Coordinates of C-alpha atoms in Angstrom, one line a residue:
A262 CA -17.4 -16.9 4.1
A263 CA -17.0 -13.5 2.5
P264 CA -15.3 -10.8 4.6
S265 CA -17.7 -8.4 6.1
P266 CA -17.6 -4.7 5.1
G267 CA -16.2 -2.1 7.5
P268 CA -12.9 -0.8 8.7
R269 CA -10.0 -3.1 9.2
F270 CA -6.2 -3.3 9.5
Y271 CA -3.8 -5.4 7.4
R272 CA -0.2 -6.0 8.3
G273 CA 2.6 -7.4 6.2
R274 CA 6.3 -7.7 6.5
F275 CA 9.2 -7.8 4.0
E276 CA 12.9 -8.2 4.4
L277 CA 15.6 -6.0 3.0
G278 CA 18.7 -8.2 2.7
G279 CA 22.0 -7.1 4.2
D280 CA 23.5 -6.6 0.7
E281 CA 20.5 -4.4 -0.4
E282 CA 20.9 -0.6 0.1
P283 CA 17.7 1.2 1.3
A284 CA 16.5 3.7 -1.3
D285 CA 13.7 6.2 -1.6
T286 CA 10.6 4.4 -2.8
W287 CA 6.9 4.8 -3.4
V288 CA 4.2 2.5 -1.9
R289 CA 1.2 1.5 -3.9
V290 CA -1.8 -0.4 -2.5
P291 CA -3.9 -1.7 -5.4
G292 CA -7.0 -3.6 -4.3
F293 CA -7.7 -1.2 -1.4
S294 CA -10.2 1.6 -1.4
R295 CA -9.5 4.3 1.1
G296 CA -7.4 4.6 4.3
F297 CA -3.8 5.1 5.4
V298 CA -0.5 3.3 5.1
A299 CA 2.3 3.1 7.7
L300 CA 5.8 1.9 7.2
N301 CA 7.8 0.8 10.3
G302 CA 5.4 2.8 12.5
F303 CA 5.5 6.0 10.4
N304 CA 2.3 7.2 8.8
L305 CA 3.0 7.7 5.1
G306 CA -0.4 9.2 4.4
W307 CA -3.9 8.5 3.1
H308 CA -4.5 6.4 0.0
R309 CA -7.6 6.6 -2.3
R310 CA -8.3 4.2 -5.1
E311 CA -9.6 7.1 -7.3
G312 CA -6.4 9.1 -6.9
P313 CA -5.1 11.6 -7.9
Q314 CA -2.0 10.1 -6.2
L315 CA -1.8 6.3 -6.3
T316 CA 1.5 6.0 -4.5
L317 CA 2.8 7.3 -1.2
Y318 CA 6.4 8.5 -0.8
A319 CA 8.6 6.5 1.6
P320 CA 12.0 8.1 2.2
K321 CA 14.9 5.7 2.5
A322 CA 15.5 6.7 6.1
L323 CA 12.3 4.8 7.0
L324 CA 13.5 1.5 5.5
R325 CA 15.6 -0.8 7.7
S326 CA 18.1 -3.6 6.8
G327 CA 16.3 -6.7 7.8
L328 CA 12.6 -6.9 8.7
N329 CA 10.2 -4.0 7.7
E330 CA 6.5 -3.8 8.5
V331 CA 3.7 -2.2 6.5
V332 CA 0.3 -1.5 8.0
V333 CA -2.7 -0.6 5.9
F334 CA -5.8 0.7 7.5
E335 CA -8.8 0.2 5.1
L336 CA -11.7 2.4 6.0
L337 CA -14.3 0.8 3.7
G338 CA -13.4 -2.8 4.1
P339 CA -12.6 -5.1 1.1
P340 CA -13.5 -3.9 -2.3
P341 CA -16.8 -5.3 -3.8
A342 CA -14.9 -7.8 -6.1
A343 CA -12.8 -9.0 -3.2
A344 CA -15.8 -9.4 -0.9
A345 CA -17.5 -11.8 -3.3
S346 CA -14.3 -13.8 -3.6
A347 CA -12.9 -16.4 -1.1
S348 CA -9.4 -15.3 -2.2
A349 CA -9.9 -11.6 -1.1
T350 CA -6.5 -11.2 0.4
K351 CA -4.7 -12.3 -2.8
Q352 CA -6.2 -9.2 -4.6
Q353 CA -5.0 -6.8 -2.0
K354 CA -1.3 -6.0 -2.2
V355 CA 1.4 -3.5 -1.2
L356 CA 3.8 -2.8 -4.0
L357 CA 7.1 -0.8 -3.8
E358 CA 7.6 1.3 -6.9
A359 CA 10.6 3.1 -8.3
A360 CA 8.7 6.2 -9.2
P361 CA 5.4 7.9 -8.2
V362 CA 2.1 6.8 -9.9
W363 CA -0.7 9.3 -10.6
S364 CA -4.3 8.6 -11.6
Q365 CA -3.6 10.1 -15.1
N366 CA -1.1 7.2 -15.6
R367 CA -3.7 4.6 -14.6
G368 CA -4.2 3.3 -18.1
K369 CA -0.5 2.5 -18.4
L370 CA -0.4 0.4 -15.3
A371 CA -0.6 -3.3 -15.1
F372 CA -2.6 -3.8 -12.0
V373 CA -1.9 -7.1 -10.2

């Protein structure tokens, strides 16, 4: 069954190995429409598919060695393409970027 429209939370975890040094990063959430993103309980800010800012700054102080948690609140529910697909969650991702991404760079991005 296709996911119903409406607000929802998504939670994911990633691990930062003991040999990896935390660094400033930017969080991008392709496949989501509008809402907010939290990293380890800290609200990074609002995301909007249309931009102008497509990434949210995450200072290295928020990253932990070991397990880290990302929570995405999606206000509008899954995007129309995802709602029609049984594999909706595969289209919604959280990416850590080395530099900020703005909507004017959208054409240069390889969205996954």
